Backbone as numpy.savetxt, mean C-alpha at the origin, in Angstrom:
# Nx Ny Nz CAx CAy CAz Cx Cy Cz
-5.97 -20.33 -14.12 -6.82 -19.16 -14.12 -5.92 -17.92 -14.12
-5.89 -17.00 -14.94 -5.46 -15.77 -15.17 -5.77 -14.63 -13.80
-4.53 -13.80 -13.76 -4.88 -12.96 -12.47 -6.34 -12.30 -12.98
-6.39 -11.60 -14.03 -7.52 -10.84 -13.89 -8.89 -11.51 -14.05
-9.04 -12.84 -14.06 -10.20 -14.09 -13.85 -10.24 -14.17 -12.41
-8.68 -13.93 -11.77 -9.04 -14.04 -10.74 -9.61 -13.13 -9.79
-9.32 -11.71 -10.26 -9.73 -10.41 -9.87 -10.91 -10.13 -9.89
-11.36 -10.90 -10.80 -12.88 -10.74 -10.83 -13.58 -11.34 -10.75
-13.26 -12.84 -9.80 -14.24 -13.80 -9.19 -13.73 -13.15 -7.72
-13.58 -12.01 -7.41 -13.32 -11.73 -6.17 -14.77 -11.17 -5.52
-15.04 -10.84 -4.01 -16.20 -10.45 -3.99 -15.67 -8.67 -4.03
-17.00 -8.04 -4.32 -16.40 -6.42 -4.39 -15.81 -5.98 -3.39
-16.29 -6.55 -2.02 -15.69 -5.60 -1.17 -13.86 -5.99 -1.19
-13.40 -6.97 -1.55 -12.12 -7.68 -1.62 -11.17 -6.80 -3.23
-12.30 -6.56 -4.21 -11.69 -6.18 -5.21 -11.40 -4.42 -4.45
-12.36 -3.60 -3.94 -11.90 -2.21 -3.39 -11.07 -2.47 -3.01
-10.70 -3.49 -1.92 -9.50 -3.46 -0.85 -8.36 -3.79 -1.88
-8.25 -4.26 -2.71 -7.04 -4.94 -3.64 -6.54 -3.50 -4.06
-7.87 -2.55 -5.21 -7.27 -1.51 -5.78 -6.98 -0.25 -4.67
-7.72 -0.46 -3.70 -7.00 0.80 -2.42 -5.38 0.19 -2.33
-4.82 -1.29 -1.94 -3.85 -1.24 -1.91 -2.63 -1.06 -2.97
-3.07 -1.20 -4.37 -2.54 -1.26 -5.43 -2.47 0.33 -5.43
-3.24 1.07 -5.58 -3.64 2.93 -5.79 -2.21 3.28 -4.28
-2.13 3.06 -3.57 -0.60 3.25 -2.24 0.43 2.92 -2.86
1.02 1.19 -3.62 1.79 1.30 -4.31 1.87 2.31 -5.13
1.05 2.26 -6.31 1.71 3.21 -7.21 1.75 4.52 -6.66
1.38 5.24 -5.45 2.03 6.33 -5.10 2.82 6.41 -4.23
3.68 5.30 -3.86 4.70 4.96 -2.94 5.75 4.74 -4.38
5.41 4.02 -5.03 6.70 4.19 -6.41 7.04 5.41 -7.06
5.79 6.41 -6.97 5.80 8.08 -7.55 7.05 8.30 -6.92
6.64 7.81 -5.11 7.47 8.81 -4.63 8.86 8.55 -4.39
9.11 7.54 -4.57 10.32 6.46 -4.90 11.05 7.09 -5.97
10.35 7.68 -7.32 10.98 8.08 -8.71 10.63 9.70 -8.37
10.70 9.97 -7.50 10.72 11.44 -7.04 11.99 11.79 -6.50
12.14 10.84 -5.48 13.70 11.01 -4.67 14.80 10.11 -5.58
14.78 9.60 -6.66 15.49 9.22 -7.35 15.97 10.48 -8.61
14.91 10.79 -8.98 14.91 12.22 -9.67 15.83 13.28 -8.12
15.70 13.04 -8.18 16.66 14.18 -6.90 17.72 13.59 -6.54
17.96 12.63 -6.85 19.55 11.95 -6.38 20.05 12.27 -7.47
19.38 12.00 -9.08 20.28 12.18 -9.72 20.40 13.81 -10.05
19.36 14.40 -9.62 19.66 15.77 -10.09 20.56 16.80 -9.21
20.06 16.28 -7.89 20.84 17.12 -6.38 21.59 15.73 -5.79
22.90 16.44 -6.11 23.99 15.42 -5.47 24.27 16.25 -3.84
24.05 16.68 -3.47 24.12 17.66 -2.07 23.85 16.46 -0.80
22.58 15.85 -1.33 22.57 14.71 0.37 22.45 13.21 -0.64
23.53 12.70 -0.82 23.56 11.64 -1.33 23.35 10.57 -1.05
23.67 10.46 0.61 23.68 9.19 1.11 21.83 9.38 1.67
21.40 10.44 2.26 19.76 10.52 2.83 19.38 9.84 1.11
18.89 10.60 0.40 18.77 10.39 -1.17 18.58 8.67 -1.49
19.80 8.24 -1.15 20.24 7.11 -1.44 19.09 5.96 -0.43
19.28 6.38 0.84 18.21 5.22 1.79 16.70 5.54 1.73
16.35 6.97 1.17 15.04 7.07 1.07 14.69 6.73 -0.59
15.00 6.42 -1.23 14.77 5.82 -2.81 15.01 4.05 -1.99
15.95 3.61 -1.17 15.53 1.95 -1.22 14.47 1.70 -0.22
14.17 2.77 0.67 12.95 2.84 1.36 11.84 2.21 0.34
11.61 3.78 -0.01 10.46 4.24 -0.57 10.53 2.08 -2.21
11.45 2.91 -2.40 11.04 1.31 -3.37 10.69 -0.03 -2.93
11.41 -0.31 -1.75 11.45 -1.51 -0.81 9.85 -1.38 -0.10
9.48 -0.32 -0.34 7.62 -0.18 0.41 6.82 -0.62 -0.47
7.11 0.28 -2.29 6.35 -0.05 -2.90 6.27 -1.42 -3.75
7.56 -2.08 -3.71 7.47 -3.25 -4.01 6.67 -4.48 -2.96
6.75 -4.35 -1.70 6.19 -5.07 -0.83 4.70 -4.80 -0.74
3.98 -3.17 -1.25 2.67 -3.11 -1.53 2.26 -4.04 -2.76
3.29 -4.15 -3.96 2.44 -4.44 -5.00 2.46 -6.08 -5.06
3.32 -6.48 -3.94 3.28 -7.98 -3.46 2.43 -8.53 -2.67
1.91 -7.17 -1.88 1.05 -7.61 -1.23 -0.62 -7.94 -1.47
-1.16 -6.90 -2.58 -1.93 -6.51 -3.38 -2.26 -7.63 -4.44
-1.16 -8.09 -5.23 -0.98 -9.29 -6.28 -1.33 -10.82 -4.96
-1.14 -10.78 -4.20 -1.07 -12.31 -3.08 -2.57 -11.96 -2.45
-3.22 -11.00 -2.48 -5.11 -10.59 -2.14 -5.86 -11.20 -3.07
-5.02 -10.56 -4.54 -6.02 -11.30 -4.99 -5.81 -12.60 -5.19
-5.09 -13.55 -5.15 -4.93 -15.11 -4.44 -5.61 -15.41 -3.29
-6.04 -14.31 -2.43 -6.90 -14.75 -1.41 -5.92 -15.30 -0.12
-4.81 -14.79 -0.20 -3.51 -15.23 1.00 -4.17 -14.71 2.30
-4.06 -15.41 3.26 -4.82 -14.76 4.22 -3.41 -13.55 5.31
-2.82 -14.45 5.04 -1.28 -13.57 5.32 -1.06 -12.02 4.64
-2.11 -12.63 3.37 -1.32 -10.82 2.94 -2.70 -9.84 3.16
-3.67 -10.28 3.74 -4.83 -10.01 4.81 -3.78 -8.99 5.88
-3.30 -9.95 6.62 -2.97 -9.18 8.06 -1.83 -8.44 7.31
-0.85 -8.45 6.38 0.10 -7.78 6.09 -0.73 -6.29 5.67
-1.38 -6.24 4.68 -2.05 -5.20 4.36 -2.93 -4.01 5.69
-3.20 -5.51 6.64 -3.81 -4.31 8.02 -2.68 -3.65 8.47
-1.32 -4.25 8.51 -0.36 -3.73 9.21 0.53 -2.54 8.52
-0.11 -2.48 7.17 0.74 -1.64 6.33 -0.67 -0.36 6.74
-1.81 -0.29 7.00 -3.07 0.54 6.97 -2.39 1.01 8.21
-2.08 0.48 9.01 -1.83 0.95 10.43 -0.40 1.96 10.87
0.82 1.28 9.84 1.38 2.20 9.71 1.52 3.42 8.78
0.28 3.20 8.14 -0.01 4.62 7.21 -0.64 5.68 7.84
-0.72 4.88 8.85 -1.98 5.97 10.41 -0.97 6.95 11.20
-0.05 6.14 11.34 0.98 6.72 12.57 1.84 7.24 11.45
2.28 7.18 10.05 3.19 8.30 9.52 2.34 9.77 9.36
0.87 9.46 8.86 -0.16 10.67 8.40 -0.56 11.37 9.65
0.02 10.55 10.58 -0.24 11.47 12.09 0.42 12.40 12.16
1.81 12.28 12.06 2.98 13.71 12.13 3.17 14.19 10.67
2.53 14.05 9.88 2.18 15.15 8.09 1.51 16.04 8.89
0.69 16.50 9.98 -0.35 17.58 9.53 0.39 19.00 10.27
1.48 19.45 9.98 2.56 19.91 10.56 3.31 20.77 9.57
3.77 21.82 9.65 4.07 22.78 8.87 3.80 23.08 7.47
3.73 22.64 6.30 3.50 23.55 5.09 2.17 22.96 4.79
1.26 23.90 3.93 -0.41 23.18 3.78 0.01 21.82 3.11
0.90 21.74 2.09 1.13 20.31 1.39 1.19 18.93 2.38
1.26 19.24 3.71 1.43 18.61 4.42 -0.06 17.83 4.98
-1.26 18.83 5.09 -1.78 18.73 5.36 -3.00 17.56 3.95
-2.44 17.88 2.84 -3.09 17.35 1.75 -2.07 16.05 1.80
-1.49 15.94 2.17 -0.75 14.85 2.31 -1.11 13.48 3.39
-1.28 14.11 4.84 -2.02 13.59 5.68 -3.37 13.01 4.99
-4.02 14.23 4.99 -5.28 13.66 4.48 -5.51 12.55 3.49
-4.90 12.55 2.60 -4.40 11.41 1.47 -3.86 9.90 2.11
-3.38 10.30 3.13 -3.00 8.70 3.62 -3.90 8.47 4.97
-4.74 8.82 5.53 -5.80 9.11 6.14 -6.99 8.63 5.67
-7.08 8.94 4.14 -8.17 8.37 3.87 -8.40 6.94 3.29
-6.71 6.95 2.74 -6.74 5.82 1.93 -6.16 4.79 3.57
-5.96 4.79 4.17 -5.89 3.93 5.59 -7.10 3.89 6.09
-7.99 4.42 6.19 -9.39 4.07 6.52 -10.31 3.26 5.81
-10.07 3.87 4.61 -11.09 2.77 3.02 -10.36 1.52 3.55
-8.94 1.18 3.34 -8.62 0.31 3.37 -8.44 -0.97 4.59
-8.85 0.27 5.45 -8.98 -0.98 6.62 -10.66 -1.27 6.99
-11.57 -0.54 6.39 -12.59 -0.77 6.27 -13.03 -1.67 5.86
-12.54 -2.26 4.42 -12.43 -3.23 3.93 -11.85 -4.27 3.94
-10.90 -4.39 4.31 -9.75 -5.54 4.86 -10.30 -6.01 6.08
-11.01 -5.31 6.96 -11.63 -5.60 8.20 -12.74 -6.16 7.84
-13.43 -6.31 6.65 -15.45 -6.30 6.31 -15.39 -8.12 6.22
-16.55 -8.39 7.11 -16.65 -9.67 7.05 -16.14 -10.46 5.80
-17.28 -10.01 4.57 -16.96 -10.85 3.68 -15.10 -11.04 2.24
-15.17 -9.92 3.28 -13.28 -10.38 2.80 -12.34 -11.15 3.46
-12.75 -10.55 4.88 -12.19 -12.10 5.92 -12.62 -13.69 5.36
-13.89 -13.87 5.46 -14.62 -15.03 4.86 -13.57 -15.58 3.25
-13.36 -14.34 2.56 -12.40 -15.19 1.57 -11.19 -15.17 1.56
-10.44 -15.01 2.31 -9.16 -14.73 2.69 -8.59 -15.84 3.78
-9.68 -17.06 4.34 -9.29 -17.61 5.32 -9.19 -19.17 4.68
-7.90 -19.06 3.71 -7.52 -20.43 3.21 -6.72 -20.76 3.67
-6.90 -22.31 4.56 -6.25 -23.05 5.23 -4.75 -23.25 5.12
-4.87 -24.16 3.21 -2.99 -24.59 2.73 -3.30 -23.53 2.05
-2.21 -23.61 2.05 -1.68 -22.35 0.34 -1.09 -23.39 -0.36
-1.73 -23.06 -1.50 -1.67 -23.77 -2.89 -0.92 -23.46 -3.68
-0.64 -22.33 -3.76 0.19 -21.49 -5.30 1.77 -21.11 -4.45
């Protein structure tokens, strides 16, 4: 069965939670090719530069792993995904703090940590997410 056969024998509330976590990757990779664009353009803090590009990539690769293993129905990447919602809570806590961008920033991971644990939490995604062996 093809991922996107499989994406879409998902129930809806499981497919929101998939593309809320997929929609974080790709703006955890933005911001990944943001501070990479600045390493190569501003050589001034090379080494900060340097650990926040394997950060920021090392996040968004583990989102889009985590996101791709949902829709498999991993129940592991269930609790991984709550734990990634939770620390999107406590970074968007200290954003709402000096420049307004900050504050649109918060709010942005605020909201998308709430959708997403809304859903990751909703019965009927638990219900499909609770496979015994893993198969694949």
């Amino acid at each position: 069965m093809s991922l996107k056969a499989r994406f879409l024998a998902l129930a809806w509330q499981l497919r929101v939670a998939v593309m809320v976590i997929f929609a974080e990757a790709l703006a955890t990779s933005g911001v990944a090719l943001y501070f990479l664009f600045g390493l190569v353009t501003d050589a001034k803090l090379v080494g900060a530069l340097i650990a926040l590009c394997a950060i920021t990539a090392g996040t968004a690769a583990y989102l889009f792993f985590v996101s791709r293993q949902l829709v498999f129905r991993k129940r592991w990447a269930r609790t991984a995904a709550i734990f990634w919602q939770l620390i999107q809570i406590a970074i968007a806590w200290n954003s709402f703090t000096g420049e307004i961008t900050g504050y649109y920033f918060g709010g942005w991971l605020l909201s998308t940590a709430f959708i997403g644990l809304y859903f990751l939490l909703n019965k009927a995604v638990a219900e499909q997410t609770t496979e015994e062996i893993d198969r694949d």
